[in-house]
Coordinates of C-alpha atoms in Angstrom, one line a residue:
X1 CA 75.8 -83.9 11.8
X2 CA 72.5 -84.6 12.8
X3 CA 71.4 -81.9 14.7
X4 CA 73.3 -79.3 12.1
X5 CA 70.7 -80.9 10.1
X6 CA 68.0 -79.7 11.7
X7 CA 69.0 -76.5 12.5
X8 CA 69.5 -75.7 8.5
X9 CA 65.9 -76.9 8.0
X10 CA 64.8 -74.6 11.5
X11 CA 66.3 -72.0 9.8
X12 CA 65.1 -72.7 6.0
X13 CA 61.2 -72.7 7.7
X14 CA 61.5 -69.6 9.4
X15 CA 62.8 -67.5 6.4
X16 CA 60.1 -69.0 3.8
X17 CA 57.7 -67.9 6.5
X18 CA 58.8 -64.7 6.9
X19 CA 59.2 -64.4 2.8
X20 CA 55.2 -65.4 2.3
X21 CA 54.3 -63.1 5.6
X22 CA 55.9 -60.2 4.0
X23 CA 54.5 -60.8 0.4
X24 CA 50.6 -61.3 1.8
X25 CA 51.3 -57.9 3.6
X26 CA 52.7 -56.4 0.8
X27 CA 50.0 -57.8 -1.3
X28 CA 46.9 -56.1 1.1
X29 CA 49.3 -52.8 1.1
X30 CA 49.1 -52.6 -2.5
X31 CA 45.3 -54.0 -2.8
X32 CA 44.3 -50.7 -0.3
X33 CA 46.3 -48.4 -2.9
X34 CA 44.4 -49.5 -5.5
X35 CA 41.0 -49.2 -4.4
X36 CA 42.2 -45.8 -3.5
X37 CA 42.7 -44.8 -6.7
X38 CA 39.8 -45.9 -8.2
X39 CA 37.5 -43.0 -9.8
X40 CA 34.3 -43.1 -9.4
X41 CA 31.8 -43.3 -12.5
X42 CA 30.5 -40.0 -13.1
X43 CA 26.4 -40.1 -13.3
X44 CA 24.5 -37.6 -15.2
X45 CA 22.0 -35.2 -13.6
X46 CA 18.5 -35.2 -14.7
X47 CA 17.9 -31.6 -13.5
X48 CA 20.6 -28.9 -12.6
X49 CA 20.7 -25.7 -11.1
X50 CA 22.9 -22.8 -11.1
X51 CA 23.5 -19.9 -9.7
X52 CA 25.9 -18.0 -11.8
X53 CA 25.4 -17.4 -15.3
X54 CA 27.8 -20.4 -16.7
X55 CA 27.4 -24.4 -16.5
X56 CA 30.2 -26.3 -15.2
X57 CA 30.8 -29.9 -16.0
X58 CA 30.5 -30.3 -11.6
X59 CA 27.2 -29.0 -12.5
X60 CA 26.0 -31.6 -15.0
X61 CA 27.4 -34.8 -13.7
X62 CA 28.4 -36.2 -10.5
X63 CA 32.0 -37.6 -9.4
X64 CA 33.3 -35.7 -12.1
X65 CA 36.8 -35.5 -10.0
X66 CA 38.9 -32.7 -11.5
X67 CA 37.3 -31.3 -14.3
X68 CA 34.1 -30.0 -12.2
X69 CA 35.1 -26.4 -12.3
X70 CA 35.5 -26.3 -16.2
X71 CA 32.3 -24.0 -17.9
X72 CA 30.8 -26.0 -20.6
X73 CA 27.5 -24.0 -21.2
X74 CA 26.1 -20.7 -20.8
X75 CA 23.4 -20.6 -18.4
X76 CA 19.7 -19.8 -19.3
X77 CA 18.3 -16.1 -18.7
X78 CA 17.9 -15.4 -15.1
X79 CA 14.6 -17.2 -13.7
X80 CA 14.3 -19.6 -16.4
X81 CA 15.0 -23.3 -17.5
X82 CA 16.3 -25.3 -20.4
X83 CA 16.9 -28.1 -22.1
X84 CA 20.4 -29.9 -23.3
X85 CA 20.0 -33.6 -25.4
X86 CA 22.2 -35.6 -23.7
X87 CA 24.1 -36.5 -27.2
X88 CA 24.8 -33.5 -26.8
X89 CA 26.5 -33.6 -23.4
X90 CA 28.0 -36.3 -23.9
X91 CA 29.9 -35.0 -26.9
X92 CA 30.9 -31.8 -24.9
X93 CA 32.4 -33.9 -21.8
X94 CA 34.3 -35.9 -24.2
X95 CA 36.3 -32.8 -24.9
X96 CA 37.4 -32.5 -21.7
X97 CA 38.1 -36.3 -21.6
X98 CA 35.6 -37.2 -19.4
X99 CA 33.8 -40.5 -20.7
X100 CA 32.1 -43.6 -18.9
X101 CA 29.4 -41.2 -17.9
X102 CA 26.3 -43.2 -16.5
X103 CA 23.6 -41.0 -18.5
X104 CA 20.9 -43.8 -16.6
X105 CA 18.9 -43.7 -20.2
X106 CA 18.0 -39.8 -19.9
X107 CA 17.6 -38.3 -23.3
X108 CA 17.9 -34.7 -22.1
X109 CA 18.6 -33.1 -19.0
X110 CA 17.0 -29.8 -17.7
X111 CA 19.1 -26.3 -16.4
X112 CA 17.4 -23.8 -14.2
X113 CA 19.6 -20.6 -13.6
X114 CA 18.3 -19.2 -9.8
X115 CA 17.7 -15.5 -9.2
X116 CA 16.2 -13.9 -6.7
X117 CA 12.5 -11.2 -8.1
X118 CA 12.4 -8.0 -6.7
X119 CA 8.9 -7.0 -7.3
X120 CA 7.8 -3.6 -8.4
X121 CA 5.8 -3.2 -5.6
X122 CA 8.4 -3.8 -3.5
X123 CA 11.0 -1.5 -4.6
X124 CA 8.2 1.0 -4.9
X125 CA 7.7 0.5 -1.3
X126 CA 11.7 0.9 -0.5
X127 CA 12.0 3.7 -2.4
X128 CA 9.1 6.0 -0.5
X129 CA 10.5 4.8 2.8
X130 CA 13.9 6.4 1.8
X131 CA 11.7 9.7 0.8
X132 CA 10.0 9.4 4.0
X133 CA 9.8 13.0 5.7
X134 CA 12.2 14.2 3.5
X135 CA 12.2 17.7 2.8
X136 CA 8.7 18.1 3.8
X137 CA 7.2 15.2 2.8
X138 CA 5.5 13.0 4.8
X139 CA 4.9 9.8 6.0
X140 CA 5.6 6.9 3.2
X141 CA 2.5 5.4 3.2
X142 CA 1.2 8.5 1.8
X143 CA 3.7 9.0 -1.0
X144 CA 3.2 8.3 -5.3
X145 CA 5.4 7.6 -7.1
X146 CA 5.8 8.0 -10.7
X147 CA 9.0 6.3 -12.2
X148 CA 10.9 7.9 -15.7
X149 CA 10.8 3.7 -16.6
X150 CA 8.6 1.2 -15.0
X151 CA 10.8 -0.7 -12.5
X152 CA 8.7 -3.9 -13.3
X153 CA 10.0 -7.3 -11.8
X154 CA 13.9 -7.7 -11.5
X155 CA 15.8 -10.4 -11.5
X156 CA 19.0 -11.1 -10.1
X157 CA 21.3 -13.8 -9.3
X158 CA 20.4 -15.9 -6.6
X159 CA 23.6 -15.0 -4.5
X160 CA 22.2 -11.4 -4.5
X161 CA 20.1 -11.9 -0.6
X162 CA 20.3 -9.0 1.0
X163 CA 18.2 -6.5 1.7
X164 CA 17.4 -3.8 -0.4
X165 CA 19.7 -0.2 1.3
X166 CA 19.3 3.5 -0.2
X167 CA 22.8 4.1 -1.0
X168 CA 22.0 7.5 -2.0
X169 CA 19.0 9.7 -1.8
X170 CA 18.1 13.3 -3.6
X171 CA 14.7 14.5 -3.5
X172 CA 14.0 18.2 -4.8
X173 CA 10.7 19.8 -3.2
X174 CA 10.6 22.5 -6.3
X175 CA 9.9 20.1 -8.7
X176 CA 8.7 16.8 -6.9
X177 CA 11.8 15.1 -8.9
X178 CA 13.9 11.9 -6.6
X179 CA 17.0 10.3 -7.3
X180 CA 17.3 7.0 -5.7
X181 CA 19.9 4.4 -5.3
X182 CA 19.7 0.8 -4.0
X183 CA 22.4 -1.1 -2.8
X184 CA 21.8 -5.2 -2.1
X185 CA 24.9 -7.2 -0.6
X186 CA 26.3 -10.4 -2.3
X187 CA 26.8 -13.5 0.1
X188 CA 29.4 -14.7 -2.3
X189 CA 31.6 -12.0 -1.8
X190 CA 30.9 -10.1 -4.7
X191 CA 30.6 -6.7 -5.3
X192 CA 27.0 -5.4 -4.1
X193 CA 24.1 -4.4 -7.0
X194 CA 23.2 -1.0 -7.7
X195 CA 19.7 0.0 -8.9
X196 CA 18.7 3.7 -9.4
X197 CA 15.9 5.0 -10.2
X198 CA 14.2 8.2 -11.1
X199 CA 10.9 9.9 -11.1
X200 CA 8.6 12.3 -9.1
X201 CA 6.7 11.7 -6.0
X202 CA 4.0 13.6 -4.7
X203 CA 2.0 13.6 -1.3
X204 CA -1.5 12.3 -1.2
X205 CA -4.4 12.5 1.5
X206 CA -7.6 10.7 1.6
X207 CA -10.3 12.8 0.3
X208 CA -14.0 12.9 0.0
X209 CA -15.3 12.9 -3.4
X210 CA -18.4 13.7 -5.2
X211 CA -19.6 10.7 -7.4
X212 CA -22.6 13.2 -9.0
X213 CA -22.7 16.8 -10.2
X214 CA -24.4 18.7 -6.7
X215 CA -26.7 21.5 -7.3
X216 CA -26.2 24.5 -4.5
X217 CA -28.3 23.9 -1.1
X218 CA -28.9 20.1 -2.0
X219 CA -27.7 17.5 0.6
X220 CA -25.1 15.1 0.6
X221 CA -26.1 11.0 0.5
X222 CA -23.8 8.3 1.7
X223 CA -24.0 7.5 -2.6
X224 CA -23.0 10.9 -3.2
X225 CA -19.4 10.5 -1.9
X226 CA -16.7 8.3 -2.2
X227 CA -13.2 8.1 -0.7
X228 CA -10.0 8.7 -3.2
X229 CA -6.8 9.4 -2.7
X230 CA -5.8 13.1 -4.0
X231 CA -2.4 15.5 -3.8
X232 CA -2.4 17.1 -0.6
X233 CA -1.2 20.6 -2.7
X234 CA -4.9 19.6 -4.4
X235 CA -6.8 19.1 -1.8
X236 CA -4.8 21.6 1.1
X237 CA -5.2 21.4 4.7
X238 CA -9.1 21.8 4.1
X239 CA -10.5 18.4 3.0
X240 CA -13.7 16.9 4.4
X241 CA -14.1 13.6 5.8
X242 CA -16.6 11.3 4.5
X243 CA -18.9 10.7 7.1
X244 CA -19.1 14.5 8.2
X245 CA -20.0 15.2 4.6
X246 CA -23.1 12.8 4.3
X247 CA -25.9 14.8 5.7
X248 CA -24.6 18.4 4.7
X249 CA -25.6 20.8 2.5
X250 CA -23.8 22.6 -0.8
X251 CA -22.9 26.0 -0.2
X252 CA -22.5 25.8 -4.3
X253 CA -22.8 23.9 -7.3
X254 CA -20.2 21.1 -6.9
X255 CA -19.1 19.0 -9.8
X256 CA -18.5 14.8 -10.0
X257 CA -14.8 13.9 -9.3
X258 CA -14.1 17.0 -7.3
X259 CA -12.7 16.8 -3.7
X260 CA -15.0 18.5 -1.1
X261 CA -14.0 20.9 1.4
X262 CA -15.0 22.2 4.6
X263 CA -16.0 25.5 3.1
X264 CA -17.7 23.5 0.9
X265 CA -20.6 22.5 3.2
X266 CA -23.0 23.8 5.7
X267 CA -25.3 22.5 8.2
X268 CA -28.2 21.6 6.3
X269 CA -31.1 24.3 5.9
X270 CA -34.2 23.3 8.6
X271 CA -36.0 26.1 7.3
X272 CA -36.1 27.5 3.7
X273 CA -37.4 30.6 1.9
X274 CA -41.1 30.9 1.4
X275 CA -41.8 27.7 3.4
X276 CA -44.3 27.1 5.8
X277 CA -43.3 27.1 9.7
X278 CA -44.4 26.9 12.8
X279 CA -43.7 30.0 15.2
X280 CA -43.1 29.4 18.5
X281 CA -43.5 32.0 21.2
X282 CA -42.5 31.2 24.8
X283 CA -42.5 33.3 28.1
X284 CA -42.9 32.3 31.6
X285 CA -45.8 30.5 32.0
X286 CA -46.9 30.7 28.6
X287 CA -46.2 28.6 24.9
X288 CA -47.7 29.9 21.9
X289 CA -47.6 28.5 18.1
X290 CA -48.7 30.0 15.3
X291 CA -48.5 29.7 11.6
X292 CA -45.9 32.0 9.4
X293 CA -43.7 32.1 6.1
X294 CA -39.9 31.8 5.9
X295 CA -38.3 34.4 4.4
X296 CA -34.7 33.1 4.9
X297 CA -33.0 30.3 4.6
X298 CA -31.5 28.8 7.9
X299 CA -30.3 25.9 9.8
X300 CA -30.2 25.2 13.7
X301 CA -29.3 28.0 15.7
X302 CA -29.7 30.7 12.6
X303 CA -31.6 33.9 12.7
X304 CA -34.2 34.3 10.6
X305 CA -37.0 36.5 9.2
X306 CA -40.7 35.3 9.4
X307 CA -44.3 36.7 8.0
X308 CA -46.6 35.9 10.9
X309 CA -49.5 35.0 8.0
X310 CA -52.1 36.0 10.5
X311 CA -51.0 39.9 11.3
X312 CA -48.5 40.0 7.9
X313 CA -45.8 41.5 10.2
X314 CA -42.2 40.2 9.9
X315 CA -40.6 39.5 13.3
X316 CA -37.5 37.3 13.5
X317 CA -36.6 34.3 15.3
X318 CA -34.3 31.3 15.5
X319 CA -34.5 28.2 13.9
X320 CA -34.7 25.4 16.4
X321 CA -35.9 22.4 14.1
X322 CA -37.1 21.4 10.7
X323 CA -40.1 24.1 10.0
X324 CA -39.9 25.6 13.1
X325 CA -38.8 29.5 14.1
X326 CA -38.6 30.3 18.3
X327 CA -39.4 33.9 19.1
X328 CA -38.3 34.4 22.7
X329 CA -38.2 38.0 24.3
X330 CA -35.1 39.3 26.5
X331 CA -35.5 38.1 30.4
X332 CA -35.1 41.6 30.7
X333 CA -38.2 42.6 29.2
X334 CA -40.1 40.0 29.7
X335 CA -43.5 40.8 32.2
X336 CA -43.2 40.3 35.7
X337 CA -46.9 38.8 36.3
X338 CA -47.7 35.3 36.0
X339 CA -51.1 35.7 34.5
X340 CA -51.5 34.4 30.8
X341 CA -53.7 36.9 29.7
X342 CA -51.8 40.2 31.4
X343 CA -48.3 38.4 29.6
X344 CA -50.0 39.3 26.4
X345 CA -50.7 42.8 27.0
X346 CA -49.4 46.2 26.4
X347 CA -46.2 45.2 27.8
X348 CA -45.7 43.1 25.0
X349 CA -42.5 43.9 23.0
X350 CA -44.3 45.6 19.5
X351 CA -41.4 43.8 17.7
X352 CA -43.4 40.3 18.3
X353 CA -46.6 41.3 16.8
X354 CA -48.1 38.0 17.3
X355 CA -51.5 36.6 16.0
X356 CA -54.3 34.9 17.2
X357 CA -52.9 31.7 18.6
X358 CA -53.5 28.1 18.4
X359 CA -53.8 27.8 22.4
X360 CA -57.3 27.9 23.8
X361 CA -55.8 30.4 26.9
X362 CA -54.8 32.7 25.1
X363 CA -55.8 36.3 23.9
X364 CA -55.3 38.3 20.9
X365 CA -51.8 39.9 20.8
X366 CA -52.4 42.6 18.4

C-alpha cells in the first residue's frame, strides 16, 4: 500500500511539472507573437521630398505600414517647395485611418518636388553638336542659333537622368531652318522625354572689325579693330585677321562695324605723292643721294616716279624705305671701270639724269 502510495504522488509531480512547463512555454510563444504584431508609431516628417508629382502618406510620415502608397497631396511645381499645417495633415491621415501620429510639436511641415534643370545654354550646346557638319555646316563651336521660342531653363522630374540624345535631326541649307529632337532616358522605367525644338542656325567666323569710320590710305591702330563674331556668307573666305590688319593701310573708305577684308588692305604707303625723298643711286663702287619729289604713292618694293628737284627730270625708282626711292641701273649696262668719276660719264644711262650729289667724290651727272 505504501509504496502504491508513492508512486501516485511520483506520478501526480511529474504531470503538474510538465502542465506548468508547457504553460510558461506557451506563455513566451504567445508573448513573441505579440511583440510581433505591434505597429510601430508613425512620426511625422519635418521636410519631404518627392520625385513624382503626387504626395503619398509613405512620404509624409514614417512607419506608416500599409497605407504608404496612398496619394494624399499634389506635389508642388517642379523645382519648388511648400508648406502643409500639420492640422492639416493630421486631418487628411485620419481619412485613411491612420492616427497616433507623433507630429514631435511641428506646426507645418515642408515638400520639395525634385527635378532635374536643363539649362538653355546647355541644350543650345546639344543641339549644334547634332548640326555639326551637317550639310555643310561646320564645326559646332562655330554655329548660332536662333530658336522660334526661347528654350530657357527646363525642368523635369528628377527620375529624368540621362543624357540629352538627338532622336531626330533635319537641317535645310536653303533656308538655314533645323528641326531638332531630344530624347533623355527615364531610370524609373518610364517612357523617355521628348523636347523639339525649332529655329535657324547660321555659321559664324571670327572677324576683324573696324571700331571707327577709316578714311582711304589711312593706317590701321591696334584701337581701330576689334574681334567679332560674323556669318561666314558675310564675311566669305576673305576675312582679315587682327593682328595682320593693325599696321595696314585702307585701300578705301571703310565704315565702323564693318568686317575687313584682305582686299581691304595694302602694305602701308613709305612714300606718298608730292613728298619729299631721298634718291638713292648705287653702282659698283659708287652711292649717291640726292633730293627729289614723289609723284606716286608706293610702299616697299613698288615702282615709282620721282622729280630729281635738282635737274627737274622724272626718273623712276623703287621704294625701299620710308622717304626713300633706289635708282639702280641694269648689271648689263652698268660701266665696266672702277673709277668714280668715269662711272658718271657718258656712259651713264640718260634715263637717270642725276644731279649734283650730296657726296664730296662725286661729279656732275648732267
Amino acid at each position: 500500500m505504501i509504496a502504491r502510495a508513492l508512486l501516485l504522488a511520483a506520478a501526480l509531480t511529474a504531470a503538474s511539472s510538465a502542465a506548468v512547463l508547457a504553460q510558461s512555454q506557451d506563455s513566451l510563444t504567445n508573448g513573441s507573437f505579440a511583440s510581433r504584431n505591434v505597429i510601430a508609431t508613425p512620426v511625422l516628417r519635418a521636410n519631404v521630398q518627392v520625385s513624382s508629382d503626387l504626395v503619398r502618406i509613405g512620404d509624409v510620415i514614417d512607419n506608416a505600414g500599409s497605407a504608404a502608397q496612398i496619394a494624399i497631396y499634389r506635389a508642388p511645381d517642379l523645382g519648388t517647395t511648400g508648406t502643409l499645417p500639420v492640422a492639416q495633415v493630421l486631418n487628411t491621415l485620419r481619412a485613411h485611418h491612420v492616427i497616433g501620429v507623433d507630429t514631435r510639436d511641428l506646426k507645418e511641415i515642408s515638400v520639395t518636388r525634385l527635378a532635374r534643370t536643363l539649362g538653355g545654354k546647355d541644350i543650345e550646346t546639344q543641339i549644334a553638336q547634332a548640326l555639326e557638319r551637317r550639310n555643310g555646316l561646320g564645326d559646332a563651336a562655330n554655329l548660332s542659333l536662333t530658336f522660334d521660342r526661347d528654350p530657357g531653363d527646363i525642368r523635369l522630374d528628377a527620375g529624368f537622368s540621362g543624357a540629352m540624345q538627338p532622336a531626330i535631326v533635319r537641317y535645310d541649307s536653303r533656308n538655314g531652318r533645323f528641326d531638332v529632337t531630344l530624347e533623355i532616358a527615364n531610370d524609373n522605367g518610364g517612357a523617355a522625354a521628348k523636347l523639339r525644338f525649332t529655329g535657324t542656325v547660321i555659321e559664324t567666323v571670327e572677324a576683324a572689325v573696324l571700331a571707327r569710320n577709316v578714311e582711304r590710305n589711312e593706317i590701321l591702330k591696334s584701337s581701330d579693330v576689334v574681334v567679332e563674331r560674323r556669318p561666314k556668307a558675310e564675311v566669305g573666305t576673305d576675312a582679315a585677321v587682327r593682328d595682320r590688319a593693325v599696321g595696314m593701310q585702307a585701300r578705301r573708305q571703310l565704315r565702323a562695324g564693318q568686317a575687313i577684308k584682305t582686299a581691304d588692305l595694302a602694305k602701308p604707303d613709305l612714300v606718298q605723292r608730292d613728298q619729299n625723298v631721298t634718291l638713292i643711286y648705287e653702282a659698283p663702287g659708287l652711292y649717291l643721294t640726292m633730293r627729289g619729289k614723289a609723284l606716286d604713292n608706293g610702299t616697299e618694293g613698288d615702282a615709282v616716279s620721282v622729280m630729281n628737284l635738282q635737274s627737274k627730270r622724272t626718273v623712276t625708282g623703287t621704294v625701299t624705305g620710308r622717304g626713300q626711292v633706289s635708282i639702280t641701273p641694269p648689271v648689263s649696262r652698268l660701266p665696266q671701270t672702277s673709277d668714280a668719276t668715269s662711272s658718271l660719264g657718258a656712259a651713264q644711262p640718260a634715263s637717270i639724269a642725276l644731279a649734283t650729289v650730296s657726296s664730296s667724290v662725286a661729279p656732275k651727272t648732267e
